[in-house]
Amino acid sequence: MDIQRLILFVALGLVSMMLMQNWQNHQLQKNPAAIEQGQNSQLNNQAASVPGVPSAPVLNSEGVPTAVAPSAIPNEPVVTTKGELIKITTDVLSIDIDTLGGSISYAGLIQHPIKMAVPNDPTVLLQDNALDRYKAESGLTGAADLALPNHHTQFSAQKLSYDLGSADSLEVPLSYTGANGIQYTKIYTFKRDSYRIDVRYQIQNNSSSPWQGNLYGHLLRTEPSDSGSGSYLTGQTPSFTGGAYYTPEELYNKLSFSDMGDEKLEVNAPSGWAAMLQHYFVSAWLPKADGNYRFYTNSNTRLANPEYKLGYLDLTPTSIAPGQSGEISTALYIGPKERDRLDAQGIDGLNLTVDYGWLTVIAEPLFWVMRKIHNVVGNWGWTIILITILLKAIFLPLSAASYKSMAKMKKLAPRLKTLKERYGDDKPKFQQEMMKVYKEEKVNPAGGCLPILVQIPVFIALYWVL
């Protein structure tokens, strides 16, 4: 009976810990005062964070990755303000593209409202304001004298509002003319019922010299107030907020904001992806397979609200002959961690962003079974009920053995009480007589607890799957 009480106390402690953790996360979300401190100083320092002389082999001092020897980009504007915002609406996404840099500065998930009762209040994944900066930036890099368009370049737009409407796809072009009259068109392509955004650069080389450049894409983010919230049971895994990248050699790796601030990542690989995770959602740059890429991080911790970048650089330059045109492309996923959608991207390891931590070996089969049940019943509510019934049926023999053992222990309680009164002052003798009674009655004192212990990891895994 003492062992049973211990198990119950442990279970109660774990539940209490999880409740306390969720309460603390709720309090952090209600009190962003810590983030607001130093807000004005951050805005004043943003221009100073873009000096004119590069200092790193992977990123120059303007945050632009360099595939060649680091060199300053001429005529690069200091980022002190925003350009015009291009508003794009699809059936699943609400997007803002800033003409200053051609970056995605806002992404709202229309089909994932914060409250079901308020459908016009979508979950905001990307945003760019004084308290929270989370942007998807991309550009071209190469020889400095070409003035290649990067995430600081001022683009021009044909119009400032686009709506997918009843069409299956939508293209949003931005244009820029660089040195020697070289024309660049950055095109975002959106498709119906898709969180994938295709990004491509069309280059018209009007110069008399060959053109050469490399594509890069990264995610810029400040650390949110509730980042890293997790639980003792999962080591911050199911509610992890931070970066992640995948390569065939190093596989799936998560990076906390402190990791990105302490040490720069610089990994070369033929394929992979770079992402920012936020519990149920993910934003990821998805370069093409069979290439030559450098995955990198960079941070600016001098700001009052430090900024972190995680992305990739295509190390294989694209060349375009004089008078000819060419194209460079990549893709960006901004949306929920839905397994079917992640699998549909055709990118190795992207489904690992749905991370169950140390319980993955149990959680993955559970989710597979739930998907099969859902395919039949078509309702997640009934799916949850049926998976619960199925698990209880599987564990029925263990539960029955536990109940029988507890019933036997209850039946022996009067005899054990008598032994305790008789040998109360002689504990070794009491233990000896008690074990003798257990042996005579063929009772295992741990028999009522072990079946419960076996079930605990399974139901915790089911909890995280749900």
Short mmCIF file of C-alpha atoms in Angstrom, two decimals:
data_model
loop_
_atom_site.label_atom_id
_atom_site.label_comp_id
_atom_site.label_asym_id
_atom_site.label_seq_id
_atom_site.Cartn_x
_atom_site.Cartn_y
_atom_site.Cartn_z
CA MET A 1 0.00 0.00 0.00
CA ASP A 2 2.90 2.38 0.70
CA ILE A 3 4.15 1.91 -2.88
CA GLN A 4 0.69 2.69 -4.24
CA ARG A 5 0.55 5.90 -2.23
CA LEU A 6 4.02 6.85 -3.56
CA ILE A 7 2.88 6.34 -7.16
CA LEU A 8 -0.22 8.47 -6.56
CA PHE A 9 1.86 11.23 -4.95
CA VAL A 10 4.29 11.21 -7.90
CA ALA A 11 1.42 11.42 -10.42
CA LEU A 12 -0.20 14.23 -8.43
CA GLY A 13 3.12 16.10 -8.33
CA LEU A 14 3.56 15.82 -12.12
CA VAL A 15 0.05 17.10 -12.78
CA SER A 16 0.59 19.99 -10.34
CA MET A 17 3.88 20.86 -12.06
CA MET A 18 2.23 20.96 -15.49
CA LEU A 19 -0.62 23.15 -14.18
CA MET A 20 1.84 25.55 -12.54
CA GLN A 21 3.88 25.77 -15.74
CA ASN A 22 0.81 26.61 -17.86
CA TRP A 23 -0.22 29.26 -15.33
CA GLN A 24 3.24 30.84 -15.50
CA ASN A 25 3.11 30.90 -19.30
CA HIS A 26 -0.30 32.59 -19.11
CA GLN A 27 1.08 35.25 -16.76
CA LEU A 28 4.01 35.93 -19.11
CA GLN A 29 1.65 36.44 -22.01
CA LYS A 30 -0.39 38.92 -19.98
CA ASN A 31 2.66 40.92 -18.83
CA PRO A 32 4.93 41.93 -21.70
CA ALA A 33 6.47 44.74 -19.66
CA ALA A 34 9.85 43.03 -19.66
CA ILE A 35 9.92 43.18 -23.44
CA GLU A 36 8.81 46.81 -23.51
CA GLN A 37 11.82 47.92 -21.45
CA GLY A 38 14.41 49.51 -23.68
CA GLN A 39 12.01 49.72 -26.61
CA ASN A 40 13.06 53.26 -27.53
CA SER A 41 16.76 52.45 -27.28
CA GLN A 42 16.29 49.49 -29.61
CA LEU A 43 14.71 51.69 -32.27
CA ASN A 44 17.53 54.21 -31.93
CA ASN A 45 20.18 51.52 -32.24
CA GLN A 46 18.77 49.73 -35.30
CA ALA A 47 20.50 52.08 -37.72
CA ALA A 48 23.79 51.73 -35.84
CA SER A 49 23.61 47.95 -36.24
CA VAL A 50 24.20 48.31 -40.00
CA PRO A 51 27.79 49.59 -40.30
CA GLY A 52 29.54 49.85 -43.64
CA VAL A 53 32.46 47.46 -43.17
CA PRO A 54 31.94 43.68 -43.10
CA SER A 55 33.45 41.59 -40.35
CA ALA A 56 32.48 37.93 -40.84
CA PRO A 57 33.06 35.32 -43.55
CA VAL A 58 29.45 34.14 -43.62
CA LEU A 59 27.45 37.34 -43.09
CA ASN A 60 28.65 40.84 -43.76
CA SER A 61 27.94 43.54 -41.21
CA GLU A 62 24.63 44.36 -42.91
CA GLY A 63 23.40 40.85 -42.26
CA VAL A 64 23.80 39.84 -45.90
CA PRO A 65 25.55 36.48 -46.37
CA THR A 66 28.54 36.49 -48.68
CA ALA A 67 29.62 33.60 -50.88
CA VAL A 68 32.75 35.47 -51.89
CA ALA A 69 35.30 37.41 -49.85
CA PRO A 70 33.40 39.81 -47.53
CA SER A 71 32.94 43.22 -49.08
CA ALA A 72 30.71 46.19 -48.43
CA ILE A 73 27.68 46.56 -50.67
CA PRO A 74 27.71 50.06 -52.20
CA ASN A 75 24.76 52.44 -51.98
CA GLU A 76 23.12 50.22 -49.36
CA PRO A 77 20.46 52.20 -47.48
CA VAL A 78 20.52 52.26 -43.70
CA VAL A 79 17.34 50.61 -42.44
CA THR A 80 15.60 53.22 -40.29
CA THR A 81 12.04 52.94 -41.58
CA LYS A 82 9.70 50.69 -43.53
CA GLY A 83 8.70 50.87 -47.16
CA GLU A 84 5.18 50.47 -48.48
CA LEU A 85 3.29 47.34 -47.48
CA ILE A 86 1.81 45.08 -50.15
CA LYS A 87 -1.30 43.31 -48.79
CA ILE A 88 -1.92 39.76 -50.05
CA THR A 89 -4.94 37.65 -49.13
CA THR A 90 -5.39 33.98 -50.01
CA ASP A 91 -7.84 31.43 -48.64
CA VAL A 92 -5.38 30.46 -45.88
CA LEU A 93 -2.90 33.34 -45.52
CA SER A 94 -2.92 37.08 -44.90
CA ILE A 95 0.50 38.42 -45.92
CA ASP A 96 2.29 41.78 -45.87
CA ILE A 97 5.37 42.27 -48.06
CA ASP A 98 7.55 45.29 -47.31
CA THR A 99 8.85 46.96 -50.48
CA LEU A 100 11.95 47.91 -48.46
CA GLY A 101 13.79 44.60 -48.77
CA GLY A 102 10.95 42.69 -50.43
CA SER A 103 10.57 40.74 -47.17
CA ILE A 104 7.49 39.16 -45.63
CA SER A 105 6.86 41.27 -42.53
CA TYR A 106 3.45 39.89 -41.53
CA ALA A 107 1.75 36.51 -41.84
CA GLY A 108 -1.65 35.74 -40.38
CA LEU A 109 -3.15 32.24 -40.55
CA ILE A 110 -6.76 32.81 -41.58
CA GLN A 111 -7.96 29.27 -40.91
CA HIS A 112 -6.40 29.29 -37.43
CA PRO A 113 -8.17 32.10 -35.52
CA ILE A 114 -7.01 32.82 -31.98
CA LYS A 115 -10.60 32.26 -30.82
CA MET A 116 -13.10 30.14 -32.72
CA ALA A 117 -15.82 32.69 -31.91
CA VAL A 118 -13.80 35.44 -33.65
CA PRO A 119 -12.92 34.06 -37.11
CA ASN A 120 -11.56 37.42 -38.31
CA ASP A 121 -8.79 37.40 -35.69
CA PRO A 122 -6.18 35.04 -37.20
CA THR A 123 -3.15 33.66 -35.42
CA VAL A 124 -0.27 35.97 -36.26
CA LEU A 125 2.94 34.12 -36.97
CA LEU A 126 5.16 36.77 -38.59
CA GLN A 127 5.06 40.42 -37.60
CA ASP A 128 7.38 43.42 -37.47
CA ASN A 129 6.92 45.90 -34.65
CA ALA A 130 8.93 47.38 -31.79
CA LEU A 131 8.05 44.55 -29.40
CA ASP A 132 8.21 41.54 -31.68
CA ARG A 133 10.19 41.22 -34.92
CA TYR A 134 9.69 38.04 -36.93
CA LYS A 135 10.36 38.34 -40.67
CA ALA A 136 11.21 36.16 -43.65
CA GLU A 137 14.05 37.86 -45.54
CA SER A 138 15.83 36.85 -48.74
CA GLY A 139 18.05 38.31 -51.41
CA LEU A 140 21.01 37.92 -53.74
CA THR A 141 24.68 38.33 -52.91
CA GLY A 142 27.90 38.35 -54.88
CA ALA A 143 30.29 40.94 -56.27
CA ALA A 144 29.83 44.32 -54.58
CA ASP A 145 29.94 46.35 -57.81
CA LEU A 146 26.74 44.68 -59.08
CA ALA A 147 24.59 46.19 -56.27
CA LEU A 148 22.57 42.99 -56.04
CA PRO A 149 19.13 43.30 -54.42
CA ASN A 150 19.14 42.08 -50.84
CA HIS A 151 16.81 42.44 -47.85
CA HIS A 152 17.67 46.15 -47.52
CA THR A 153 16.97 47.09 -51.15
CA GLN A 154 14.06 49.35 -52.08
CA PHE A 155 11.82 47.54 -54.59
CA SER A 156 8.95 49.01 -56.57
CA ALA A 157 5.54 47.36 -56.75
CA GLN A 158 2.87 47.36 -59.46
CA LYS A 159 0.10 47.64 -56.84
CA LEU A 160 -0.31 47.39 -53.07
CA SER A 161 -3.20 44.94 -52.79
CA TYR A 162 -3.70 41.41 -54.13
CA ASP A 163 -6.46 38.86 -53.53
CA LEU A 164 -6.38 35.23 -54.66
CA GLY A 165 -10.15 35.27 -55.09
CA SER A 166 -11.34 32.25 -57.06
CA ALA A 167 -8.02 31.69 -58.83
CA ASP A 168 -5.76 28.73 -58.12
CA SER A 169 -2.55 30.77 -57.93
CA LEU A 170 -1.42 34.35 -57.51
CA GLU A 171 1.86 36.06 -58.44
CA VAL A 172 3.12 39.22 -56.71
CA PRO A 173 6.07 40.86 -58.56
CA LEU A 174 8.53 43.42 -57.19
CA SER A 175 11.08 45.09 -59.43
CA TYR A 176 14.50 46.70 -59.04
CA THR A 177 17.10 47.99 -61.49
CA GLY A 178 20.72 47.59 -60.41
CA ALA A 179 24.10 48.53 -61.79
CA ASN A 180 24.57 48.68 -65.60
CA GLY A 181 20.82 48.52 -66.11
CA ILE A 182 20.48 44.91 -64.89
CA GLN A 183 16.80 44.31 -64.16
CA TYR A 184 15.58 42.16 -61.27
CA THR A 185 12.04 40.93 -60.64
CA LYS A 186 11.34 39.22 -57.32
CA ILE A 187 8.16 37.17 -57.63
CA TYR A 188 6.15 35.62 -54.78
CA THR A 189 3.75 32.86 -55.86
CA PHE A 190 0.81 31.83 -53.67
CA LYS A 191 -1.46 28.84 -54.32
CA ARG A 192 -4.91 27.89 -53.11
CA ASP A 193 -5.09 25.85 -49.90
CA SER A 194 -1.32 26.03 -49.50
CA TYR A 195 1.04 27.49 -46.92
CA ARG A 196 3.95 27.13 -49.30
CA ILE A 197 5.17 30.36 -50.90
CA ASP A 198 7.44 30.06 -53.93
CA VAL A 199 10.02 32.83 -54.30
CA ARG A 200 12.00 33.39 -57.49
CA TYR A 201 14.26 36.05 -58.96
CA GLN A 202 14.16 36.78 -62.67
CA ILE A 203 17.34 38.53 -63.83
CA GLN A 204 17.72 40.29 -67.17
CA ASN A 205 21.43 40.93 -67.75
CA ASN A 206 21.48 44.09 -69.85
CA SER A 207 25.17 44.67 -69.20
CA SER A 208 28.15 43.76 -71.37
CA SER A 209 29.64 41.47 -68.68
CA PRO A 210 28.61 38.07 -67.31
CA TRP A 211 26.37 38.23 -64.25
CA GLN A 212 26.90 35.98 -61.24
CA GLY A 213 25.06 35.80 -57.92
CA ASN A 214 24.00 33.58 -55.02
CA LEU A 215 20.59 33.29 -53.37
CA TYR A 216 20.05 33.37 -49.60
CA GLY A 217 17.06 33.28 -47.29
CA HIS A 218 16.80 33.62 -43.54
CA LEU A 219 14.29 34.17 -40.76
CA LEU A 220 14.87 37.11 -38.43
CA ARG A 221 13.30 36.89 -34.99
CA THR A 222 13.41 38.44 -31.56
CA GLU A 223 12.86 36.16 -28.58
CA PRO A 224 9.20 36.16 -27.47
CA SER A 225 8.41 36.46 -23.78
CA ASP A 226 7.09 32.89 -23.52
CA SER A 227 9.82 31.17 -25.56
CA GLY A 228 11.20 27.89 -24.32
CA SER A 229 8.12 27.06 -22.28
CA GLY A 230 7.96 23.36 -21.87
CA SER A 231 7.65 20.84 -19.11
CA TYR A 232 9.85 18.74 -16.92
CA LEU A 233 8.54 15.67 -18.70
CA THR A 234 9.55 16.81 -22.18
CA GLY A 235 12.57 19.00 -21.72
CA GLN A 236 10.88 21.97 -23.45
CA THR A 237 10.08 19.94 -26.54
CA PRO A 238 6.35 20.12 -27.34
CA SER A 239 6.13 23.89 -26.67
CA PHE A 240 9.65 24.74 -27.85
CA THR A 241 10.01 28.18 -29.43
CA GLY A 242 13.26 28.76 -31.28
CA GLY A 243 15.22 27.69 -34.33
CA ALA A 244 15.79 24.35 -36.02
CA TYR A 245 17.67 23.08 -39.04
CA TYR A 246 18.09 19.78 -40.85
CA THR A 247 20.91 18.35 -42.97
CA PRO A 248 21.46 14.77 -44.19
CA GLU A 249 24.61 14.50 -42.06
CA GLU A 250 23.53 16.17 -38.81
CA LEU A 251 19.80 15.38 -39.15
CA TYR A 252 17.34 17.33 -37.00
CA ASN A 253 18.77 19.93 -34.64
CA LYS A 254 17.04 22.51 -32.47
CA LEU A 255 18.63 25.84 -31.54
CA SER A 256 17.47 27.93 -28.62
CA PHE A 257 17.87 31.70 -28.83
CA SER A 258 20.73 31.48 -26.35
CA ASP A 259 22.42 28.90 -28.63
CA MET A 260 22.15 31.27 -31.58
CA GLY A 261 23.46 34.13 -29.48
CA ASP A 262 26.42 32.22 -28.03
CA GLU A 263 27.83 30.58 -31.15
CA LYS A 264 27.35 31.10 -34.88
CA LEU A 265 26.22 28.12 -36.90
CA GLU A 266 28.07 27.43 -40.15
CA VAL A 267 27.25 24.04 -41.69
CA ASN A 268 27.64 23.06 -45.36
CA ALA A 269 25.31 20.43 -46.79
CA PRO A 270 23.82 19.30 -50.14
CA SER A 271 20.26 19.74 -48.88
CA GLY A 272 18.21 20.56 -45.81
CA TRP A 273 16.10 23.38 -44.40
CA ALA A 274 16.17 26.14 -41.78
CA ALA A 275 13.17 27.03 -39.64
CA MET A 276 11.75 28.89 -36.67
CA LEU A 277 9.41 26.83 -34.50
CA GLN A 278 6.51 28.04 -32.40
CA HIS A 279 4.59 25.19 -30.77
CA TYR A 280 1.87 24.41 -33.35
CA PHE A 281 3.42 26.45 -36.19
CA VAL A 282 6.60 26.61 -38.24
CA SER A 283 8.24 28.96 -40.75
CA ALA A 284 10.91 27.30 -42.89
CA TRP A 285 13.10 28.13 -45.87
CA LEU A 286 13.14 25.12 -48.18
CA PRO A 287 16.05 25.13 -50.66
CA LYS A 288 16.03 22.69 -53.52
CA ALA A 289 17.59 19.26 -53.05
CA ASP A 290 20.94 18.24 -54.55
CA GLY A 291 22.65 21.60 -54.16
CA ASN A 292 25.49 23.08 -52.14
CA TYR A 293 24.30 25.15 -49.19
CA ARG A 294 25.61 26.81 -46.07
CA PHE A 295 23.21 26.92 -43.13
CA TYR A 296 24.03 29.78 -40.80
CA THR A 297 22.95 31.79 -37.77
CA ASN A 298 23.74 35.33 -36.85
CA SER A 299 22.64 37.48 -33.92
CA ASN A 300 22.70 41.07 -32.75
CA THR A 301 22.60 40.92 -28.96
CA ARG A 302 23.56 44.58 -28.57
CA LEU A 303 19.96 45.62 -29.12
CA ALA A 304 17.62 46.05 -26.17
CA ASN A 305 15.54 43.27 -27.77
CA PRO A 306 18.21 41.05 -29.42
CA GLU A 307 17.63 39.79 -32.96
CA TYR A 308 18.51 36.33 -34.24
CA LYS A 309 18.82 35.09 -37.82
CA LEU A 310 18.70 31.50 -39.06
CA GLY A 311 18.88 30.68 -42.73
CA TYR A 312 20.84 29.34 -45.67
CA LEU A 313 23.08 30.52 -48.50
CA ASP A 314 23.31 28.79 -51.89
CA LEU A 315 27.04 28.34 -52.41
CA THR A 316 26.67 27.50 -56.10
CA PRO A 317 26.48 30.78 -58.05
CA THR A 318 24.10 31.28 -60.93
CA SER A 319 25.73 32.73 -64.06
CA ILE A 320 23.97 34.70 -66.80
CA ALA A 321 25.67 35.76 -70.01
CA PRO A 322 25.46 39.36 -71.29
CA GLY A 323 22.14 40.11 -72.92
CA GLN A 324 20.58 36.92 -71.54
CA SER A 325 18.06 36.27 -68.77
CA GLY A 326 18.00 33.73 -65.95
CA GLU A 327 16.14 32.67 -62.84
CA ILE A 328 16.89 31.60 -59.26
CA SER A 329 14.20 30.16 -56.99
CA THR A 330 13.47 28.83 -53.52
CA ALA A 331 10.43 28.17 -51.31
CA LEU A 332 9.10 29.21 -47.93
CA TYR A 333 6.59 27.41 -45.71
CA ILE A 334 4.61 29.49 -43.21
CA GLY A 335 1.88 27.57 -41.46
CA PRO A 336 0.73 24.89 -39.05
CA LYS A 337 2.61 21.70 -38.24
CA GLU A 338 0.07 19.51 -40.02
CA ARG A 339 1.74 16.26 -40.97
CA ASP A 340 -0.02 15.90 -44.32
CA ARG A 341 0.98 19.40 -45.36
CA LEU A 342 4.56 18.97 -44.17
CA ASP A 343 4.90 15.64 -45.97
CA ALA A 344 3.50 17.21 -49.15
CA GLN A 345 6.49 19.59 -49.35
CA GLY A 346 8.71 16.66 -50.33
CA ILE A 347 11.50 17.87 -48.03
CA ASP A 348 13.37 15.30 -45.97
CA GLY A 349 13.01 15.74 -42.22
CA LEU A 350 10.48 18.58 -42.30
CA ASN A 351 7.90 16.43 -40.49
CA LEU A 352 10.35 16.21 -37.56
CA THR A 353 9.25 19.70 -36.57
CA VAL A 354 6.29 17.86 -35.02
CA ASP A 355 8.48 16.90 -32.09
CA TYR A 356 7.29 14.68 -29.21
CA GLY A 357 10.69 14.60 -27.47
CA TRP A 358 11.72 11.47 -25.62
CA LEU A 359 8.22 10.01 -26.07
CA THR A 360 8.45 10.04 -29.88
CA VAL A 361 8.84 6.26 -30.04
CA ILE A 362 5.39 5.95 -28.43
CA ALA A 363 3.74 9.09 -29.80
CA GLU A 364 4.44 8.40 -33.48
CA PRO A 365 2.58 5.05 -33.55
CA LEU A 366 -0.28 6.60 -31.55
CA PHE A 367 -0.63 9.41 -34.07
CA TRP A 368 -0.48 6.93 -36.96
CA VAL A 369 -3.36 4.96 -35.42
CA MET A 370 -5.33 8.17 -34.78
CA ARG A 371 -4.95 9.22 -38.42
CA LYS A 372 -6.24 5.82 -39.57
CA ILE A 373 -9.24 6.10 -37.25
CA HIS A 374 -9.89 9.68 -38.39
CA ASN A 375 -9.85 8.57 -42.02
CA VAL A 376 -12.75 6.26 -41.18
CA VAL A 377 -14.87 8.35 -38.79
CA GLY A 378 -13.96 11.80 -40.15
CA ASN A 379 -14.19 13.51 -36.75
CA TRP A 380 -11.36 14.19 -34.29
CA GLY A 381 -13.70 14.10 -31.29
CA TRP A 382 -14.79 10.54 -32.04
CA THR A 383 -11.19 9.70 -32.92
CA ILE A 384 -10.05 10.70 -29.43
CA ILE A 385 -12.83 8.70 -27.81
CA LEU A 386 -12.06 5.60 -29.89
CA ILE A 387 -8.28 5.76 -29.34
CA THR A 388 -8.90 6.06 -25.59
CA ILE A 389 -11.21 3.04 -25.62
CA LEU A 390 -8.66 1.11 -27.70
CA LEU A 391 -5.85 1.86 -25.25
CA LYS A 392 -7.98 0.92 -22.28
CA ALA A 393 -8.84 -2.36 -24.01
CA ILE A 394 -5.16 -3.08 -24.69
CA PHE A 395 -4.27 -2.39 -21.07
CA LEU A 396 -7.27 -4.28 -19.70
CA PRO A 397 -5.25 -7.40 -18.74
CA LEU A 398 -2.73 -5.23 -16.88
CA SER A 399 -5.49 -3.26 -15.20
CA ALA A 400 -7.26 -6.46 -14.19
CA ALA A 401 -4.04 -7.84 -12.71
CA SER A 402 -3.56 -4.59 -10.82
CA TYR A 403 -7.11 -4.67 -9.43
CA LYS A 404 -6.73 -8.31 -8.36
CA SER A 405 -3.44 -7.55 -6.63
CA MET A 406 -4.95 -4.57 -4.81
CA ALA A 407 -7.96 -6.70 -3.76
CA LYS A 408 -5.63 -9.32 -2.29
CA MET A 409 -3.65 -6.64 -0.48
CA LYS A 410 -6.88 -5.25 0.93
CA LYS A 411 -7.86 -8.72 2.12
CA LEU A 412 -4.51 -9.14 3.87
CA ALA A 413 -4.72 -5.75 5.57
CA PRO A 414 -6.14 -7.08 8.89
CA ARG A 415 -3.41 -9.74 9.14
CA LEU A 416 -0.68 -7.18 8.41
CA LYS A 417 -2.15 -4.87 11.01
CA THR A 418 -2.02 -7.66 13.57
CA LEU A 419 1.61 -8.39 12.69
CA LYS A 420 2.48 -4.73 13.05
CA GLU A 421 0.93 -4.62 16.52
CA ARG A 422 2.74 -7.81 17.52
CA TYR A 423 6.17 -6.88 16.17
CA GLY A 424 5.86 -3.10 16.22
CA ASP A 425 9.19 -2.62 18.01
CA ASP A 426 11.03 -5.26 16.00
CA LYS A 427 11.07 -4.05 12.41
CA PRO A 428 13.31 -6.80 10.98
CA LYS A 429 11.02 -9.44 12.46
CA PHE A 430 7.95 -7.61 11.19
CA GLN A 431 9.41 -7.46 7.67
CA GLN A 432 10.28 -11.15 7.82
CA GLU A 433 6.77 -12.18 8.92
CA MET A 434 5.13 -9.85 6.40
CA MET A 435 7.13 -11.37 3.51
CA LYS A 436 6.19 -14.81 4.78
CA VAL A 437 2.50 -13.88 4.58
CA TYR A 438 2.99 -12.54 1.03
CA LYS A 439 4.66 -15.79 0.01
CA GLU A 440 1.95 -17.98 1.56
CA GLU A 441 -0.85 -16.02 -0.09
CA LYS A 442 1.09 -15.64 -3.38
CA VAL A 443 0.77 -11.88 -3.34
CA ASN A 444 3.22 -9.46 -4.99
CA PRO A 445 3.14 -6.15 -3.07
CA ALA A 446 4.20 -4.27 -6.22
CA GLY A 447 1.66 -6.05 -8.39
CA GLY A 448 -0.86 -3.24 -8.08
CA CYS A 449 1.62 -0.53 -9.07
CA LEU A 450 3.69 -1.90 -11.94
CA PRO A 451 0.77 -2.07 -14.42
CA ILE A 452 0.02 1.59 -13.65
CA LEU A 453 3.67 2.57 -14.24
CA VAL A 454 3.61 0.86 -17.65
CA GLN A 455 0.58 2.91 -18.72
CA ILE A 456 1.82 6.33 -17.59
CA PRO A 457 4.26 6.98 -20.53
CA VAL A 458 1.62 5.91 -23.04
CA PHE A 459 -1.03 8.30 -21.77
CA ILE A 460 1.48 11.14 -21.42
CA ALA A 461 2.46 10.52 -25.06
CA LEU A 462 -1.24 10.58 -26.03
CA TYR A 463 -1.59 13.88 -24.18
CA TRP A 464 1.23 15.47 -26.24
CA VAL A 465 -0.14 14.03 -29.48
CA LEU A 466 -3.49 15.64 -28.74
#
